Amino acid sequence: MPRVRPAPLTSLTKALRSAELRAIGRVVMHALAVGLAVGAGACLFYTLLAVAERALLEGLAGYEPLRSAGEHAMDFPMPRREFSPYAVVLLPALGGLAAGFVAHRLAHETSGGGGAAYIDAFHRRGGSMRKRVALVKIIATSFTLGTGGSGGREGPTMQVGAAIGALVGRVINVSARERRVLAVSGTAAGLSAIFGTPLGAALFATEVLYRDDFESDALVPAILASVTAHSVFVGVFPEATLFAHAPRYPFQPTHLPLYAALAVVISLVARLFVEALRISKRLFNKLSVPVWIRPGIGGALLGVSAATWIVLVNPHLDLAGRGIGILGSGYGAAQGAITGGAWIPVGWAGVGLLVVLAGMKILATSFTLGSGGSAGDFGPSLAIGGLLGGAFGRAAQILVSPTIDPGAFALVGMGTFYGGIAHTPVSSLVMVCEMAGTYDLLPSLMLSSGLAFVLLRRVSLYPNQPRSRFESPAHAGEESLDVLRRLRVASVFRRETVVTLQANAALASVVDAVLGAPEWQDSFPVVDAQG
């Protein structure tokens, strides 16, 4: 029998399927490579931070941090020292100076939180970052947080992960579009490893890039890289949820108005937080000193504030010589707001303490971040939101019902606070659920986060966020975003016959024609005899 040639359409279909499979395989392999690299980098980053905190704050200052239930403490032999308020004042200043000097001399873009740098690199630099950024950011952040800087690991992790993803893209020589996707994947991988939130991290890395949109093209690679990095990190450090909580938070529809009121309170304080950071940055920029010295000044102000509180207030809370969340991320204070603690008084005194502590955390964070210290804003935002939520829950417990669990409001406050000011309502609520290891509060988080997202529309922690892909320089010129090229006349104008008016028509007939025209027509072309 004569050989039958395949139809052209069949050959084309096979070729397209083959190309699609190659593209999918390419994405998978790239995401796995980024996840492995970022997972290893996250292990190094976390170890350096833990060793620096243990050796400097605990070893030299005799300072014992207040930790959340799932935070890993680096345990190695070290002589126990008595608490020294002078060391607490001095260490953040020296750490700020060291971080400022390293960032200024080696990679100036590593100063500050890191979130804004990640967003800028994606939209305006094709996802590219200098090769040295990841290592310099790790060193600078270790100096800042290891000496007590009021910040979190999230912002630096975003920049470190994005830098590693961009470096992988440079090694394998990909296009600018693929390099941006790898930067997003690296960010998701870093957050997933450090916080143990694989789904929330992937959503966050794509959502934080815009105010009203998300980077859908990078979602699947971000998920793959996130899972890979999480697996690498868990292989080195024991897996644990960051925050302990009550066994169950049963859903109670009657409490939804309280969560709505919490969203209003959170939104008001979140505005103050963003404004405090803005004012602090402006004041530090006015100082007539070299840029790299400013983080040292911010560290000194932070140290004075923390030492004063520890010396004057903590002895009355049975926390003599211990931290209470002013230094570092503040997760320990948030843990107290969730599960309670012997250091929190009962009644209105406990409410007042948590509110004042939230104010102190805002002040401390403005010193660190406003001066250009290398630390993130996610950790302090969680702590502030948790403290405010815990205070609100305790007040509701007194005023409404003693059966109310303040811990539920503390957890909801965490996701609501950061999700509102970063415009990441979906990913923030998922990350909080993963950090706590429970989805019991998902409906309450959805309501509160949604309201805060609306109330904080004009407020943004990252001013360089475009509103959508249409405003992003990264997508400029893409055919998928060219509205006029994609739209057809038929999709804009109706197909019905348009009523026209004759130039020589009598006024009465014109009135009749207008009254008899369809409701959608509001313009009437005047034509001559030839139409």
Short mmCIF file of N, CA, C and O in Angstrom, two decimals, residues 373-431:
data_model
loop_
_atom_site.label_atom_id
_atom_site.label_comp_id
_atom_site.label_asym_id
_atom_site.label_seq_id
_atom_site.Cartn_x
_atom_site.Cartn_y
_atom_site.Cartn_z
N GLY A 373 18.11 51.36 57.26
CA GLY A 373 18.59 50.07 57.73
C GLY A 373 18.10 48.94 56.86
O GLY A 373 17.00 48.99 56.30
N SER A 374 18.90 47.89 56.74
CA SER A 374 18.56 46.76 55.89
C SER A 374 17.69 45.78 56.67
O SER A 374 18.18 44.87 57.34
N ALA A 375 16.38 45.98 56.62
CA ALA A 375 15.43 45.13 57.31
C ALA A 375 14.08 45.26 56.62
O ALA A 375 13.82 46.22 55.92
N GLY A 376 13.21 44.27 56.84
CA GLY A 376 11.93 44.25 56.15
C GLY A 376 10.82 44.89 56.96
O GLY A 376 10.94 45.09 58.18
N ASP A 377 9.73 45.22 56.29
CA ASP A 377 8.58 45.82 56.94
C ASP A 377 7.45 44.82 57.21
O ASP A 377 6.48 45.14 57.89
N PHE A 378 7.58 43.60 56.70
CA PHE A 378 6.53 42.60 56.89
C PHE A 378 6.45 42.16 58.34
O PHE A 378 5.36 42.08 58.92
N GLY A 379 7.59 41.85 58.96
CA GLY A 379 7.61 41.40 60.35
C GLY A 379 7.01 42.41 61.31
O GLY A 379 6.11 42.07 62.10
N PRO A 380 7.49 43.67 61.29
CA PRO A 380 6.88 44.67 62.17
C PRO A 380 5.39 44.88 61.88
O PRO A 380 4.61 45.10 62.80
N SER A 381 4.99 44.79 60.61
CA SER A 381 3.57 44.95 60.28
C SER A 381 2.74 43.85 60.90
O SER A 381 1.64 44.09 61.43
N LEU A 382 3.24 42.61 60.84
CA LEU A 382 2.54 41.51 61.51
C LEU A 382 2.44 41.75 63.00
O LEU A 382 1.39 41.53 63.62
N ALA A 383 3.55 42.19 63.60
CA ALA A 383 3.56 42.41 65.05
C ALA A 383 2.58 43.52 65.43
O ALA A 383 1.79 43.36 66.38
N ILE A 384 2.60 44.62 64.71
CA ILE A 384 1.71 45.74 65.02
C ILE A 384 0.25 45.31 64.84
O ILE A 384 -0.61 45.58 65.68
N GLY A 385 -0.04 44.65 63.72
CA GLY A 385 -1.40 44.17 63.49
C GLY A 385 -1.85 43.18 64.54
O GLY A 385 -3.00 43.22 65.00
N GLY A 386 -0.94 42.29 64.97
CA GLY A 386 -1.28 41.33 66.01
C GLY A 386 -1.53 41.99 67.36
O GLY A 386 -2.47 41.62 68.08
N LEU A 387 -0.72 42.97 67.71
CA LEU A 387 -0.91 43.69 68.97
C LEU A 387 -2.22 44.47 68.98
O LEU A 387 -2.96 44.44 69.98
N LEU A 388 -2.50 45.15 67.87
CA LEU A 388 -3.76 45.89 67.79
C LEU A 388 -4.97 44.94 67.81
O LEU A 388 -5.97 45.21 68.48
N GLY A 389 -4.86 43.84 67.07
CA GLY A 389 -5.94 42.87 67.07
C GLY A 389 -6.15 42.25 68.43
O GLY A 389 -7.29 42.06 68.87
N GLY A 390 -5.04 41.94 69.13
CA GLY A 390 -5.17 41.40 70.48
C GLY A 390 -5.80 42.38 71.44
O GLY A 390 -6.64 42.01 72.27
N ALA A 391 -5.43 43.68 71.32
CA ALA A 391 -6.04 44.70 72.18
C ALA A 391 -7.53 44.84 71.88
O ALA A 391 -8.35 44.94 72.79
N PHE A 392 -7.87 44.83 70.59
CA PHE A 392 -9.28 44.94 70.19
C PHE A 392 -10.06 43.74 70.72
O PHE A 392 -11.19 43.89 71.24
N GLY A 393 -9.50 42.54 70.60
CA GLY A 393 -10.17 41.35 71.09
C GLY A 393 -10.38 41.36 72.58
O GLY A 393 -11.44 40.94 73.08
N ARG A 394 -9.40 41.86 73.32
CA ARG A 394 -9.55 41.94 74.78
C ARG A 394 -10.62 42.97 75.16
O ARG A 394 -11.39 42.75 76.10
N ALA A 395 -10.66 44.07 74.41
CA ALA A 395 -11.71 45.06 74.68
C ALA A 395 -13.09 44.49 74.37
O ALA A 395 -14.05 44.69 75.12
N ALA A 396 -13.19 43.74 73.25
CA ALA A 396 -14.47 43.12 72.91
C ALA A 396 -14.85 42.07 73.95
O ALA A 396 -16.04 41.89 74.27
N GLN A 397 -13.86 41.39 74.49
CA GLN A 397 -14.12 40.39 75.53
C GLN A 397 -14.73 41.04 76.77
O GLN A 397 -15.62 40.48 77.42
N ILE A 398 -14.27 42.25 77.10
CA ILE A 398 -14.79 42.96 78.26
C ILE A 398 -16.17 43.54 77.98
O ILE A 398 -17.08 43.45 78.81
N LEU A 399 -16.34 44.14 76.80
CA LEU A 399 -17.56 44.88 76.49
C LEU A 399 -18.68 44.02 75.92
O LEU A 399 -19.86 44.30 76.15
N VAL A 400 -18.34 43.00 75.17
CA VAL A 400 -19.37 42.24 74.44
C VAL A 400 -19.64 40.88 75.08
O VAL A 400 -20.77 40.59 75.47
N SER A 401 -18.61 40.05 75.16
CA SER A 401 -18.82 38.70 75.69
C SER A 401 -17.51 38.13 76.20
O SER A 401 -16.48 38.21 75.51
N PRO A 402 -17.53 37.52 77.39
CA PRO A 402 -16.30 36.91 77.91
C PRO A 402 -15.87 35.67 77.15
O PRO A 402 -14.75 35.17 77.36
N THR A 403 -16.72 35.15 76.26
CA THR A 403 -16.36 33.96 75.48
C THR A 403 -15.50 34.29 74.26
O THR A 403 -15.00 33.38 73.60
N ILE A 404 -15.33 35.55 73.95
CA ILE A 404 -14.52 35.96 72.80
C ILE A 404 -13.05 35.63 73.06
O ILE A 404 -12.52 35.89 74.13
N ASP A 405 -12.40 35.05 72.05
CA ASP A 405 -10.98 34.73 72.14
C ASP A 405 -10.17 35.85 71.48
O ASP A 405 -10.23 36.03 70.26
N PRO A 406 -9.42 36.63 72.26
CA PRO A 406 -8.63 37.73 71.66
C PRO A 406 -7.62 37.24 70.64
O PRO A 406 -7.24 37.99 69.73
N GLY A 407 -7.18 35.97 70.76
CA GLY A 407 -6.20 35.45 69.80
C GLY A 407 -6.72 35.43 68.38
O GLY A 407 -5.95 35.63 67.43
N ALA A 408 -8.02 35.20 68.21
CA ALA A 408 -8.60 35.22 66.86
C ALA A 408 -8.47 36.60 66.24
O ALA A 408 -8.12 36.74 65.05
N PHE A 409 -8.71 37.63 67.02
CA PHE A 409 -8.62 39.00 66.51
C PHE A 409 -7.16 39.39 66.26
O PHE A 409 -6.87 40.17 65.36
N ALA A 410 -6.24 38.84 67.06
CA ALA A 410 -4.82 39.11 66.84
C ALA A 410 -4.37 38.55 65.50
O ALA A 410 -3.66 39.22 64.73
N LEU A 411 -4.77 37.31 65.19
CA LEU A 411 -4.38 36.71 63.92
C LEU A 411 -5.01 37.45 62.74
O LEU A 411 -4.36 37.69 61.71
N VAL A 412 -6.27 37.81 62.87
CA VAL A 412 -6.93 38.56 61.79
C VAL A 412 -6.28 39.93 61.62
O VAL A 412 -6.10 40.41 60.49
N GLY A 413 -5.90 40.55 62.72
CA GLY A 413 -5.23 41.85 62.64
C GLY A 413 -3.92 41.78 61.89
O GLY A 413 -3.55 42.73 61.18
N MET A 414 -3.20 40.67 62.01
CA MET A 414 -1.92 40.52 61.30
C MET A 414 -2.11 40.61 59.79
O MET A 414 -1.46 41.41 59.10
N GLY A 415 -2.99 39.76 59.27
CA GLY A 415 -3.19 39.76 57.83
C GLY A 415 -3.82 41.03 57.32
O GLY A 415 -3.51 41.50 56.22
N THR A 416 -4.69 41.62 58.12
CA THR A 416 -5.39 42.84 57.70
C THR A 416 -4.44 44.02 57.60
O THR A 416 -4.50 44.81 56.65
N PHE A 417 -3.54 44.15 58.56
CA PHE A 417 -2.64 45.31 58.60
C PHE A 417 -1.72 45.34 57.38
O PHE A 417 -1.71 46.31 56.62
N TYR A 418 -0.96 44.28 57.18
CA TYR A 418 -0.01 44.29 56.05
C TYR A 418 -0.72 44.18 54.71
O TYR A 418 -0.35 44.85 53.74
N GLY A 419 -1.76 43.35 54.64
CA GLY A 419 -2.47 43.20 53.37
C GLY A 419 -3.07 44.51 52.89
O GLY A 419 -3.14 44.76 51.69
N GLY A 420 -3.49 45.38 53.84
CA GLY A 420 -4.07 46.66 53.46
C GLY A 420 -3.06 47.64 52.90
O GLY A 420 -3.29 48.26 51.87
N ILE A 421 -1.92 47.78 53.56
CA ILE A 421 -0.95 48.79 53.13
C ILE A 421 -0.07 48.30 51.98
O ILE A 421 0.52 49.11 51.26
N ALA A 422 0.05 46.98 51.80
CA ALA A 422 0.84 46.45 50.68
C ALA A 422 -0.04 46.10 49.49
O ALA A 422 0.46 45.71 48.45
N HIS A 423 -1.38 46.24 49.65
CA HIS A 423 -2.34 45.90 48.60
C HIS A 423 -2.20 44.44 48.17
O HIS A 423 -2.21 44.11 46.99
N THR A 424 -2.06 43.57 49.18
CA THR A 424 -1.97 42.12 48.94
C THR A 424 -2.98 41.40 49.83
O THR A 424 -2.58 40.60 50.69
N PRO A 425 -4.27 41.66 49.67
CA PRO A 425 -5.25 41.09 50.59
C PRO A 425 -5.34 39.57 50.54
O PRO A 425 -5.52 38.91 51.56
N VAL A 426 -5.22 39.00 49.33
CA VAL A 426 -5.38 37.55 49.20
C VAL A 426 -4.18 36.81 49.77
O VAL A 426 -4.31 35.91 50.61
N SER A 427 -2.98 37.17 49.32
CA SER A 427 -1.79 36.45 49.76
C SER A 427 -1.52 36.65 51.25
O SER A 427 -1.06 35.72 51.92
N SER A 428 -1.80 37.83 51.78
CA SER A 428 -1.54 38.07 53.19
C SER A 428 -2.41 37.20 54.10
O SER A 428 -1.93 36.65 55.09
N LEU A 429 -3.68 37.05 53.74
CA LEU A 429 -4.54 36.23 54.58
C LEU A 429 -4.15 34.75 54.47
O LEU A 429 -4.23 33.99 55.45
N VAL A 430 -3.71 34.31 53.29
CA VAL A 430 -3.27 32.93 53.14
C VAL A 430 -1.99 32.69 53.93
O VAL A 430 -1.82 31.65 54.60
N MET A 431 -1.06 33.66 53.89
CA MET A 431 0.20 33.51 54.62
C MET A 431 -0.04 33.44 56.12
O MET A 431 0.59 32.65 56.83
#
